[in-house]
């Protein structure tokens, strides 16, 4: 993103210029008694977005035009991500990321509920060009609370991890090991202590569990 040199701009316009303009404007409007009745605020509120695609804590360089923003995270002059604002409100509605610069998008994020925050993230974790993981922020708190993964590449999620209470810890992991569309194993943290303490499987009746000494299900 280009940075403006505010000091240089201020030096070009002297204090005398600002004073003269202010005096003229004040006198003109003071002579017009109808000014206060007819004046309308035509100022426009703008939103300035910043992006940190590589997560280094620094805003990435951007170039924007007609609602499309090219994001250069490593400063090499090539865009690693593209953000698009479809409704013209100044806030991007989706973000496509090519983190490794191979020309293929590995991640796609979208604001599906229109609240100005990205809430759905699709990722190609194995680089085959097909999305195999979808992360969702379902309660709009800015944090992902559900991650669905297609680990066998059949196009269907077979592992789903969910944080129901928004504490940042997984409360349930559901696994469909035979790809029949039904969970075969569900691991749950029923007492919210940070450990998965209960396992429901097709072979084990609901309520039974197998645990290690640390509380993790085995």
Short mmCIF file of C-alpha atoms in Angstrom, two decimals:
data_model
loop_
_atom_site.label_atom_id
_atom_site.label_comp_id
_atom_site.label_asym_id
_atom_site.label_seq_id
_atom_site.Cartn_x
_atom_site.Cartn_y
_atom_site.Cartn_z
CA UNK A 1 0.00 0.00 0.00
CA UNK A 2 1.37 3.43 -0.91
CA UNK A 3 2.08 5.74 2.01
CA UNK A 4 1.54 9.47 1.78
CA UNK A 5 4.13 11.88 3.10
CA UNK A 6 1.89 14.10 5.23
CA UNK A 7 4.78 16.44 6.12
CA UNK A 8 5.48 17.20 2.48
CA UNK A 9 1.86 18.04 1.82
CA UNK A 10 1.64 20.40 4.76
CA UNK A 11 4.79 22.27 3.73
CA UNK A 12 3.37 23.00 0.27
CA UNK A 13 0.46 24.94 1.73
CA UNK A 14 1.54 27.78 4.02
CA UNK A 15 -0.26 28.96 7.15
CA UNK A 16 -1.10 32.23 5.36
CA UNK A 17 -2.99 30.35 2.67
CA UNK A 18 -5.13 28.54 5.23
CA UNK A 19 -5.82 31.78 7.12
CA UNK A 20 -6.86 33.68 4.03
CA UNK A 21 -9.22 30.93 2.93
CA UNK A 22 -10.83 30.66 6.34
CA UNK A 23 -11.46 34.42 6.51
CA UNK A 24 -13.11 34.52 3.08
CA UNK A 25 -15.33 31.56 3.79
CA UNK A 26 -16.40 32.96 7.16
CA UNK A 27 -17.31 36.37 5.73
CA UNK A 28 -19.22 34.93 2.77
CA UNK A 29 -21.40 32.65 4.86
CA UNK A 30 -21.91 35.23 7.61
CA UNK A 31 -23.53 37.54 5.07
CA UNK A 32 -25.96 34.84 4.04
CA UNK A 33 -28.62 34.43 6.74
CA UNK A 34 -30.04 31.32 5.04
CA UNK A 35 -26.80 29.35 5.28
CA UNK A 36 -27.65 27.54 8.50
CA UNK A 37 -31.05 26.50 7.14
CA UNK A 38 -29.85 25.25 3.76
CA UNK A 39 -26.45 23.75 4.65
CA UNK A 40 -26.24 20.00 4.31
CA UNK A 41 -23.34 17.84 5.46
CA UNK A 42 -21.96 16.28 2.31
CA UNK A 43 -18.97 14.65 3.98
CA UNK A 44 -18.47 11.01 3.11
CA UNK A 45 -17.42 8.41 5.67
CA UNK A 46 -14.77 6.09 4.31
CA UNK A 47 -13.39 2.79 5.57
CA UNK A 48 -9.71 1.97 5.24
CA UNK A 49 -8.88 -1.74 5.31
CA UNK A 50 -5.52 -3.25 6.17
CA UNK A 51 -4.39 -6.83 5.57
CA UNK A 52 -1.75 -9.06 7.15
CA UNK A 53 -1.93 -12.19 4.99
CA UNK A 54 1.41 -13.62 6.13
CA UNK A 55 0.68 -13.00 9.81
CA UNK A 56 3.93 -11.17 10.57
CA UNK A 57 2.20 -8.40 12.49
CA UNK A 58 2.73 -5.77 9.77
CA UNK A 59 0.18 -4.47 7.27
CA UNK A 60 0.79 -5.76 3.75
CA UNK A 61 1.19 -3.50 0.72
CA UNK A 62 -2.01 -3.10 -1.29
CA UNK A 63 -3.29 -1.60 -4.52
CA UNK A 64 -7.05 -1.02 -4.84
CA UNK A 65 -9.28 -0.21 -7.81
CA UNK A 66 -13.02 -0.64 -8.42
CA UNK A 67 -13.56 -2.72 -5.28
CA UNK A 68 -10.65 -5.09 -5.94
CA UNK A 69 -7.57 -4.99 -3.71
CA UNK A 70 -4.32 -6.71 -4.64
CA UNK A 71 -2.28 -7.66 -1.59
CA UNK A 72 1.51 -8.08 -1.71
CA UNK A 73 2.52 -9.65 1.60
CA UNK A 74 6.22 -10.25 0.87
CA UNK A 75 7.06 -7.07 -1.06
CA UNK A 76 8.11 -8.82 -4.25
CA UNK A 77 5.69 -6.86 -6.42
CA UNK A 78 3.38 -9.84 -7.00
CA UNK A 79 0.00 -10.21 -5.31
CA UNK A 80 -0.31 -13.11 -2.88
CA UNK A 81 -3.98 -12.36 -2.19
CA UNK A 82 -6.97 -10.63 -3.76
CA UNK A 83 -9.78 -9.05 -1.73
CA UNK A 84 -13.07 -8.03 -3.35
CA UNK A 85 -15.74 -5.61 -2.11
CA UNK A 86 -18.89 -6.47 -4.06
CA UNK A 87 -21.37 -4.14 -2.36
CA UNK A 88 -19.17 -1.04 -2.30
CA UNK A 89 -19.31 -0.47 1.46
CA UNK A 90 -15.53 -0.28 1.75
CA UNK A 91 -15.24 -3.67 3.44
CA UNK A 92 -14.09 -6.71 1.49
CA UNK A 93 -16.61 -9.51 1.11
CA UNK A 94 -14.14 -12.23 0.19
CA UNK A 95 -10.42 -12.92 0.17
CA UNK A 96 -8.45 -15.34 -2.02
CA UNK A 97 -4.92 -16.26 -0.95
CA UNK A 98 -2.05 -17.86 -2.88
CA UNK A 99 0.40 -18.11 0.00
CA UNK A 100 3.13 -20.05 -1.83
CA UNK A 101 2.97 -17.97 -5.02
CA UNK A 102 2.43 -20.93 -7.35
CA UNK A 103 -0.51 -19.29 -9.07
CA UNK A 104 -3.15 -21.45 -7.37
CA UNK A 105 -5.45 -20.24 -4.60
CA UNK A 106 -5.00 -22.32 -1.44
CA UNK A 107 -7.38 -20.42 0.81
CA UNK A 108 -10.64 -18.59 0.34
CA UNK A 109 -12.38 -16.52 3.02
CA UNK A 110 -15.82 -14.92 2.82
CA UNK A 111 -18.21 -12.75 4.82
CA UNK A 112 -21.33 -14.84 4.34
CA UNK A 113 -23.62 -12.94 6.74
CA UNK A 114 -22.69 -9.41 5.64
CA UNK A 115 -21.59 -8.17 9.06
CA UNK A 116 -18.23 -6.93 7.81
CA UNK A 117 -16.25 -9.84 9.27
CA UNK A 118 -14.90 -12.85 7.40
CA UNK A 119 -16.60 -15.92 8.86
CA UNK A 120 -15.99 -18.83 6.46
CA UNK A 121 -12.56 -20.11 5.42
CA UNK A 122 -11.97 -22.75 2.75
CA UNK A 123 -8.50 -24.27 2.47
CA UNK A 124 -6.65 -26.64 0.17
CA UNK A 125 -4.25 -28.12 2.71
CA UNK A 126 -2.66 -30.74 0.43
CA UNK A 127 -2.20 -28.54 -2.65
CA UNK A 128 -4.23 -30.68 -5.05
CA UNK A 129 -6.46 -27.79 -6.08
CA UNK A 130 -9.49 -29.07 -4.17
CA UNK A 131 -10.81 -27.63 -0.90
CA UNK A 132 -10.39 -30.17 1.88
CA UNK A 133 -10.96 -28.06 4.99
CA UNK A 134 -13.68 -25.55 5.88
CA UNK A 135 -13.47 -23.42 9.02
CA UNK A 136 -16.45 -21.38 10.25
CA UNK A 137 -16.99 -18.60 12.78
CA UNK A 138 -20.67 -19.29 13.40
CA UNK A 139 -21.23 -16.82 16.27
CA UNK A 140 -19.44 -13.81 14.67
CA UNK A 141 -17.00 -13.34 17.56
CA UNK A 142 -13.98 -13.27 15.25
CA UNK A 143 -12.78 -16.75 16.16
CA UNK A 144 -13.26 -20.05 14.32
CA UNK A 145 -15.51 -22.44 16.25
CA UNK A 146 -15.93 -25.29 13.76
CA UNK A 147 -13.42 -27.02 11.47
CA UNK A 148 -14.53 -29.69 8.97
CA UNK A 149 -11.82 -31.72 7.22
CA UNK A 150 -11.89 -34.15 4.30
CA UNK A 151 -8.89 -36.30 5.19
CA UNK A 152 -9.39 -39.03 2.55
CA UNK A 153 -10.03 -36.77 -0.46
CA UNK A 154 -13.47 -38.10 -1.33
CA UNK A 155 -15.05 -34.64 -1.33
CA UNK A 156 -16.91 -35.11 1.93
CA UNK A 157 -15.93 -33.98 5.43
CA UNK A 158 -15.04 -36.94 7.61
CA UNK A 159 -13.74 -35.13 10.69
CA UNK A 160 -15.47 -32.18 12.36
CA UNK A 161 -14.04 -30.38 15.41
CA UNK A 162 -16.37 -27.96 17.21
CA UNK A 163 -16.00 -25.40 19.99
CA UNK A 164 -19.56 -24.89 21.21
CA UNK A 165 -18.91 -22.50 24.11
CA UNK A 166 -16.39 -20.17 22.40
CA UNK A 167 -13.66 -20.78 24.98
CA UNK A 168 -11.05 -21.64 22.34
CA UNK A 169 -11.02 -25.35 23.22
CA UNK A 170 -12.54 -28.18 21.19
CA UNK A 171 -15.70 -29.53 22.82
CA UNK A 172 -16.44 -32.28 20.31
CA UNK A 173 -14.73 -34.20 17.51
CA UNK A 174 -16.92 -36.20 15.15
CA UNK A 175 -15.32 -38.81 12.87
CA UNK A 176 -16.88 -40.62 9.90
CA UNK A 177 -14.24 -43.29 9.25
CA UNK A 178 -16.13 -45.32 6.61
CA UNK A 179 -17.40 -42.39 4.51
CA UNK A 180 -21.07 -43.34 4.82
CA UNK A 181 -22.12 -39.83 5.86
CA UNK A 182 -22.75 -40.82 9.49
CA UNK A 183 -20.36 -40.25 12.38
CA UNK A 184 -18.81 -43.50 13.58
CA UNK A 185 -17.03 -41.96 16.56
CA UNK A 186 -17.79 -38.85 18.61
CA UNK A 187 -15.33 -37.61 21.22
CA UNK A 188 -16.72 -35.04 23.65
CA UNK A 189 -15.59 -32.85 26.55
CA UNK A 190 -18.77 -33.02 28.62
CA UNK A 191 -17.45 -31.24 31.74
CA UNK A 192 -15.59 -28.46 29.84
CA UNK A 193 -12.25 -29.16 31.52
CA UNK A 194 -10.31 -29.11 28.25
CA UNK A 195 -10.09 -32.89 27.93
CA UNK A 196 -12.18 -35.12 25.69
CA UNK A 197 -13.67 -37.41 28.31
CA UNK A 198 -16.46 -39.32 26.57
CA UNK A 199 -16.48 -41.44 23.41
CA UNK A 200 -19.56 -42.58 21.49
CA UNK A 201 -18.96 -45.18 18.81
CA UNK A 202 -20.90 -47.73 16.79
CA UNK A 203 -19.18 -50.45 18.83
CA UNK A 204 -19.34 -48.77 22.24
CA UNK A 205 -22.75 -47.88 23.78
CA UNK A 206 -23.39 -44.20 24.40
CA UNK A 207 -22.03 -43.08 27.75
CA UNK A 208 -19.05 -45.48 27.91
CA UNK A 209 -15.53 -44.16 27.47
CA UNK A 210 -11.89 -45.16 27.44
CA UNK A 211 -9.42 -42.68 28.93
CA UNK A 212 -5.75 -42.27 29.66
CA UNK A 213 -4.47 -40.95 33.00
CA UNK A 214 -4.48 -37.42 31.58
CA UNK A 215 -8.16 -37.63 30.70
CA UNK A 216 -7.66 -37.87 26.94
CA UNK A 217 -9.78 -40.44 25.20
CA UNK A 218 -7.89 -43.44 23.75
#
